[in-house]
Amino acid sequence: MKFLEYTPLDSLNDFLGHVNFGERTIKGCLEAYSCKHTGTDKKLSLSLEHEILDYLGKSSDTDSSSPAEYLLSRSSRKTLIYLVLTLYHMYPDYDFSLVRAHQFFTEESWDSFKQIFDTYMFEASKEWVETNGGNSLIEALYKTLDEVVKLSECEIYSYNPDSDVDPFLERGSIWSFNFFFYNRKLKRVVSFRFCCISNLVADGFLVDDMGYNEDGEIFDDMDM
């Protein structure tokens, strides 16, 4: 996988890098990657493939919704490997299990993505129009993604891991979403993660003033 630089992504990233609303901040980042193997990708791909085959050899699942059923398809395995390789390049120090990662990926449509985006990025979208005028934020995003990965040919995946194994999760996170736009023909994928962070927690105010204990609980010293 090779990181690709695209000027259209830069303007969106500049805006989404830090949209501050006082007590909370909305952040987003778009990254494009080529699916051509570089460096240790080939070795890692073989390792991931062996992990799948080992899992399939031990699995007795027959449910059509089970990981085994999905991973029997070579095309599905290849897509999943590319997505996991993208995760590795985004977080090189994190160890992703491919079989477990499958449980966190969900195939989406543009409409389902747009519904989530419009709901959670409403305030950021208003800020975009006030700052830039012209097209809405979702229109600018569509145009940019279409230019980079041709949306009409894309498969769209959301990635929603458990919080204890989520490398995207930031301190003070209120909500977060991770999407991947994969063009099989172009062998190219764009990752898009966006989240909302509590500035009070991120800046340490709640920790300092209210006192987190080791289990992450607050209000321990308050009479309830």
Tab-separated table of C-alpha atoms in Angstrom:
chain	number	residue	atom	x	y	z
A	1	MET	CA	0.000	0.000	0.000
A	2	LYS	CA	1.299	3.426	-0.887
A	3	PHE	CA	0.038	6.713	0.510
A	4	LEU	CA	-1.207	8.939	-2.326
A	5	GLU	CA	-1.209	12.716	-2.253
A	6	TYR	CA	-4.211	14.457	-3.787
A	7	THR	CA	-4.663	18.228	-3.642
A	8	PRO	CA	-8.490	17.988	-3.498
A	9	LEU	CA	-8.190	15.969	-0.275
A	10	ASP	CA	-5.920	18.607	1.248
A	11	SER	CA	-8.536	21.377	1.213
A	12	LEU	CA	-11.071	19.157	2.966
A	13	ASN	CA	-8.477	17.967	5.483
A	14	ASP	CA	-7.475	21.557	6.217
A	15	PHE	CA	-11.070	22.360	7.139
A	16	LEU	CA	-11.807	19.114	8.966
A	17	GLY	CA	-8.551	19.144	10.926
A	18	HIS	CA	-10.067	21.108	13.802
A	19	VAL	CA	-13.633	22.502	13.752
A	20	ASN	CA	-14.018	23.929	17.256
A	21	PHE	CA	-17.446	24.511	18.795
A	22	GLY	CA	-16.351	25.526	22.286
A	23	GLU	CA	-16.925	22.507	24.509
A	24	ARG	CA	-16.427	20.065	21.639
A	25	THR	CA	-14.411	19.749	18.460
A	26	ILE	CA	-15.281	17.898	15.275
A	27	LYS	CA	-12.335	16.410	13.419
A	28	GLY	CA	-11.980	14.494	10.189
A	29	CYS	CA	-9.258	13.109	7.949
A	30	LEU	CA	-9.214	11.656	4.428
A	31	GLU	CA	-6.310	9.517	3.224
A	32	ALA	CA	-5.834	7.815	-0.142
A	33	TYR	CA	-3.804	4.652	-0.720
A	34	SER	CA	-2.798	2.607	-3.724
A	35	CYS	CA	-3.406	-1.122	-3.252
A	36	LYS	CA	-0.111	-2.020	-4.936
A	37	HIS	CA	2.197	-3.824	-2.543
A	38	THR	CA	5.159	-1.927	-1.158
A	39	GLY	CA	7.740	-2.761	1.488
A	40	THR	CA	6.499	-5.555	3.736
A	41	ASP	CA	2.977	-5.613	2.249
A	42	LYS	CA	3.511	-8.860	0.358
A	43	LYS	CA	4.766	-10.662	3.455
A	44	LEU	CA	1.927	-9.251	5.531
A	45	SER	CA	-0.637	-10.224	2.873
A	46	LEU	CA	0.608	-13.821	2.929
A	47	SER	CA	0.432	-13.824	6.716
A	48	LEU	CA	-3.151	-12.539	6.623
A	49	GLU	CA	-4.087	-15.111	3.970
A	50	HIS	CA	-2.649	-17.900	6.121
A	51	GLU	CA	-4.616	-16.568	9.098
A	52	ILE	CA	-7.809	-16.840	7.036
A	53	LEU	CA	-7.066	-20.337	5.744
A	54	ASP	CA	-6.191	-21.514	9.243
A	55	TYR	CA	-9.448	-20.083	10.528
A	56	LEU	CA	-11.445	-21.699	7.722
A	57	GLY	CA	-9.766	-25.038	8.373
A	58	LYS	CA	-10.860	-24.968	12.003
A	59	SER	CA	-14.296	-23.433	11.480
A	60	SER	CA	-17.502	-25.424	11.271
A	61	ASP	CA	-19.747	-22.391	10.708
A	62	THR	CA	-22.477	-22.863	8.130
A	63	ASP	CA	-24.432	-19.698	8.810
A	64	SER	CA	-24.372	-17.453	5.712
A	65	SER	CA	-23.680	-14.443	7.957
A	66	SER	CA	-20.662	-16.030	9.631
A	67	PRO	CA	-17.087	-14.927	8.927
A	68	ALA	CA	-16.316	-18.340	7.446
A	69	GLU	CA	-19.006	-18.043	4.780
A	70	TYR	CA	-17.810	-14.588	3.749
A	71	LEU	CA	-14.127	-15.545	3.758
A	72	LEU	CA	-14.657	-18.569	1.500
A	73	SER	CA	-14.782	-16.151	-1.431
A	74	ARG	CA	-11.306	-15.308	-2.704
A	75	SER	CA	-12.536	-11.913	-3.894
A	76	SER	CA	-13.925	-11.131	-0.442
A	77	ARG	CA	-10.675	-12.222	1.211
A	78	LYS	CA	-8.663	-10.004	-1.146
A	79	THR	CA	-10.858	-6.992	-0.401
A	80	LEU	CA	-10.586	-7.581	3.332
A	81	ILE	CA	-6.816	-7.928	3.103
A	82	TYR	CA	-6.570	-4.570	1.299
A	83	LEU	CA	-8.721	-2.925	3.977
A	84	VAL	CA	-6.652	-4.406	6.786
A	85	LEU	CA	-3.417	-3.412	5.018
A	86	THR	CA	-4.804	0.126	4.893
A	87	LEU	CA	-5.381	-0.025	8.644
A	88	TYR	CA	-1.804	-1.234	9.140
A	89	HIS	CA	-0.452	1.711	7.176
A	90	MET	CA	-2.619	4.132	9.127
A	91	TYR	CA	-1.602	2.554	12.457
A	92	PRO	CA	1.682	0.671	11.882
A	93	ASP	CA	2.157	-0.112	15.589
A	94	TYR	CA	-1.249	-1.772	15.965
A	95	ASP	CA	-1.726	-5.509	15.443
A	96	PHE	CA	-4.907	-6.143	13.449
A	97	SER	CA	-6.410	-9.624	13.339
A	98	LEU	CA	-7.967	-10.093	9.914
A	99	VAL	CA	-10.577	-12.616	10.993
A	100	ARG	CA	-11.642	-10.436	13.896
A	101	ALA	CA	-11.516	-7.317	11.698
A	102	HIS	CA	-14.089	-8.921	9.421
A	103	GLN	CA	-16.599	-8.772	12.239
A	104	PHE	CA	-16.193	-4.991	12.405
A	105	PHE	CA	-16.507	-4.199	8.680
A	106	THR	CA	-19.978	-3.558	7.251
A	107	GLU	CA	-20.736	-2.921	3.604
A	108	GLU	CA	-22.562	0.370	3.147
A	109	SER	CA	-24.194	2.379	0.373
A	110	TRP	CA	-23.641	6.050	-0.413
A	111	ASP	CA	-27.136	6.746	0.948
A	112	SER	CA	-26.419	5.061	4.290
A	113	PHE	CA	-23.103	6.907	4.547
A	114	LYS	CA	-24.752	10.218	3.659
A	115	GLN	CA	-27.443	9.716	6.289
A	116	ILE	CA	-24.797	9.249	8.996
A	117	PHE	CA	-22.725	12.145	7.688
A	118	ASP	CA	-25.663	14.563	7.466
A	119	THR	CA	-26.804	13.651	10.989
A	120	TYR	CA	-23.483	13.853	12.819
A	121	MET	CA	-21.690	16.476	10.706
A	122	PHE	CA	-24.582	18.937	10.640
A	123	GLU	CA	-22.748	21.641	12.593
A	124	ALA	CA	-19.534	21.171	10.634
A	125	SER	CA	-21.501	21.414	7.397
A	126	LYS	CA	-22.979	24.752	8.488
A	127	GLU	CA	-19.496	25.996	9.363
A	128	TRP	CA	-18.225	24.883	5.933
A	129	VAL	CA	-20.877	26.916	4.103
A	130	GLU	CA	-20.239	29.976	6.275
A	131	THR	CA	-16.505	29.685	5.690
A	132	ASN	CA	-16.384	28.629	2.057
A	133	GLY	CA	-19.789	29.428	0.568
A	134	GLY	CA	-20.901	27.652	-2.591
A	135	ASN	CA	-21.401	23.889	-2.433
A	136	SER	CA	-22.306	22.119	0.787
A	137	LEU	CA	-19.738	20.015	2.627
A	138	ILE	CA	-21.310	16.723	1.483
A	139	GLU	CA	-21.287	17.962	-2.123
A	140	ALA	CA	-17.626	18.934	-1.839
A	141	LEU	CA	-16.862	15.558	-0.279
A	142	TYR	CA	-18.719	13.685	-3.030
A	143	LYS	CA	-16.907	15.608	-5.755
A	144	THR	CA	-13.523	14.977	-4.167
A	145	LEU	CA	-14.095	11.274	-3.550
A	146	ASP	CA	-15.436	10.864	-7.070
A	147	GLU	CA	-12.306	12.473	-8.453
A	148	VAL	CA	-10.010	10.196	-6.458
A	149	VAL	CA	-11.828	6.835	-6.489
A	150	LYS	CA	-14.859	7.201	-8.828
A	151	LEU	CA	-17.725	6.654	-6.417
A	152	SER	CA	-19.965	4.916	-8.948
A	153	GLU	CA	-17.409	2.069	-9.050
A	154	CYS	CA	-16.722	2.000	-5.310
A	155	GLU	CA	-17.529	-0.426	-2.559
A	156	ILE	CA	-18.109	1.424	0.711
A	157	TYR	CA	-17.326	-0.108	4.097
A	158	SER	CA	-17.764	1.165	7.631
A	159	TYR	CA	-15.368	0.018	10.348
A	160	ASN	CA	-16.818	-0.145	13.855
A	161	PRO	CA	-14.590	-2.110	16.236
A	162	ASP	CA	-15.237	-2.587	19.927
A	163	SER	CA	-13.945	0.355	21.931
A	164	ASP	CA	-11.237	-1.740	23.614
A	165	VAL	CA	-9.691	-2.602	20.221
A	166	ASP	CA	-10.339	0.671	18.406
A	167	PRO	CA	-7.101	2.401	17.312
A	168	PHE	CA	-9.119	5.389	16.088
A	169	LEU	CA	-10.625	6.162	19.486
A	170	GLU	CA	-9.299	9.410	20.937
A	171	ARG	CA	-9.390	10.682	24.497
A	172	GLY	CA	-12.696	12.417	25.133
A	173	SER	CA	-14.379	10.881	22.096
A	174	ILE	CA	-18.155	11.450	22.036
A	175	TRP	CA	-18.717	9.638	18.745
A	176	SER	CA	-16.598	8.488	15.827
A	177	PHE	CA	-17.041	6.891	12.414
A	178	ASN	CA	-14.610	5.250	10.017
A	179	PHE	CA	-15.367	4.602	6.348
A	180	PHE	CA	-13.417	3.113	3.466
A	181	PHE	CA	-14.143	3.758	-0.213
A	182	TYR	CA	-12.578	0.969	-2.249
A	183	ASN	CA	-12.304	0.938	-6.048
A	184	ARG	CA	-11.438	-2.568	-7.170
A	185	LYS	CA	-10.600	-1.529	-10.754
A	186	LEU	CA	-8.321	1.329	-9.781
A	187	LYS	CA	-6.864	-0.666	-6.874
A	188	ARG	CA	-7.267	2.372	-4.717
A	189	VAL	CA	-8.873	3.034	-1.341
A	190	VAL	CA	-9.735	6.228	0.527
A	191	SER	CA	-10.192	6.135	4.288
A	192	PHE	CA	-12.368	8.747	5.960
A	193	ARG	CA	-12.587	9.007	9.727
A	194	PHE	CA	-14.499	11.728	11.522
A	195	CYS	CA	-15.254	12.178	15.193
A	196	CYS	CA	-16.426	14.532	17.903
A	197	ILE	CA	-14.167	15.185	20.901
A	198	SER	CA	-15.135	16.701	24.253
A	199	ASN	CA	-12.685	19.551	24.793
A	200	LEU	CA	-13.302	19.363	28.541
A	201	VAL	CA	-12.051	15.777	28.688
A	202	ALA	CA	-9.377	16.150	25.993
A	203	ASP	CA	-7.903	19.189	27.758
A	204	GLY	CA	-8.003	17.467	31.150
A	205	PHE	CA	-10.560	19.702	32.861
A	206	LEU	CA	-12.877	16.872	33.889
A	207	VAL	CA	-9.963	14.735	34.996
A	208	ASP	CA	-8.409	17.505	37.069
A	209	ASP	CA	-11.608	18.905	38.558
A	210	MET	CA	-13.752	15.815	39.031
A	211	GLY	CA	-11.217	13.073	39.478
A	212	TYR	CA	-11.135	9.946	37.343
A	213	ASN	CA	-10.228	6.804	39.199
A	214	GLU	CA	-8.297	3.964	37.609
A	215	ASP	CA	-11.510	2.469	36.218
A	216	GLY	CA	-12.392	5.683	34.435
A	217	GLU	CA	-15.280	6.523	36.767
A	218	ILE	CA	-16.017	10.094	37.771
A	219	PHE	CA	-18.090	11.722	40.502
A	220	ASP	CA	-16.690	9.288	43.101
A	221	ASP	CA	-16.323	12.088	45.609
A	222	MET	CA	-19.813	13.435	45.108
A	223	ASP	CA	-22.834	12.636	47.267
A	224	MET	CA	-25.491	11.080	45.053
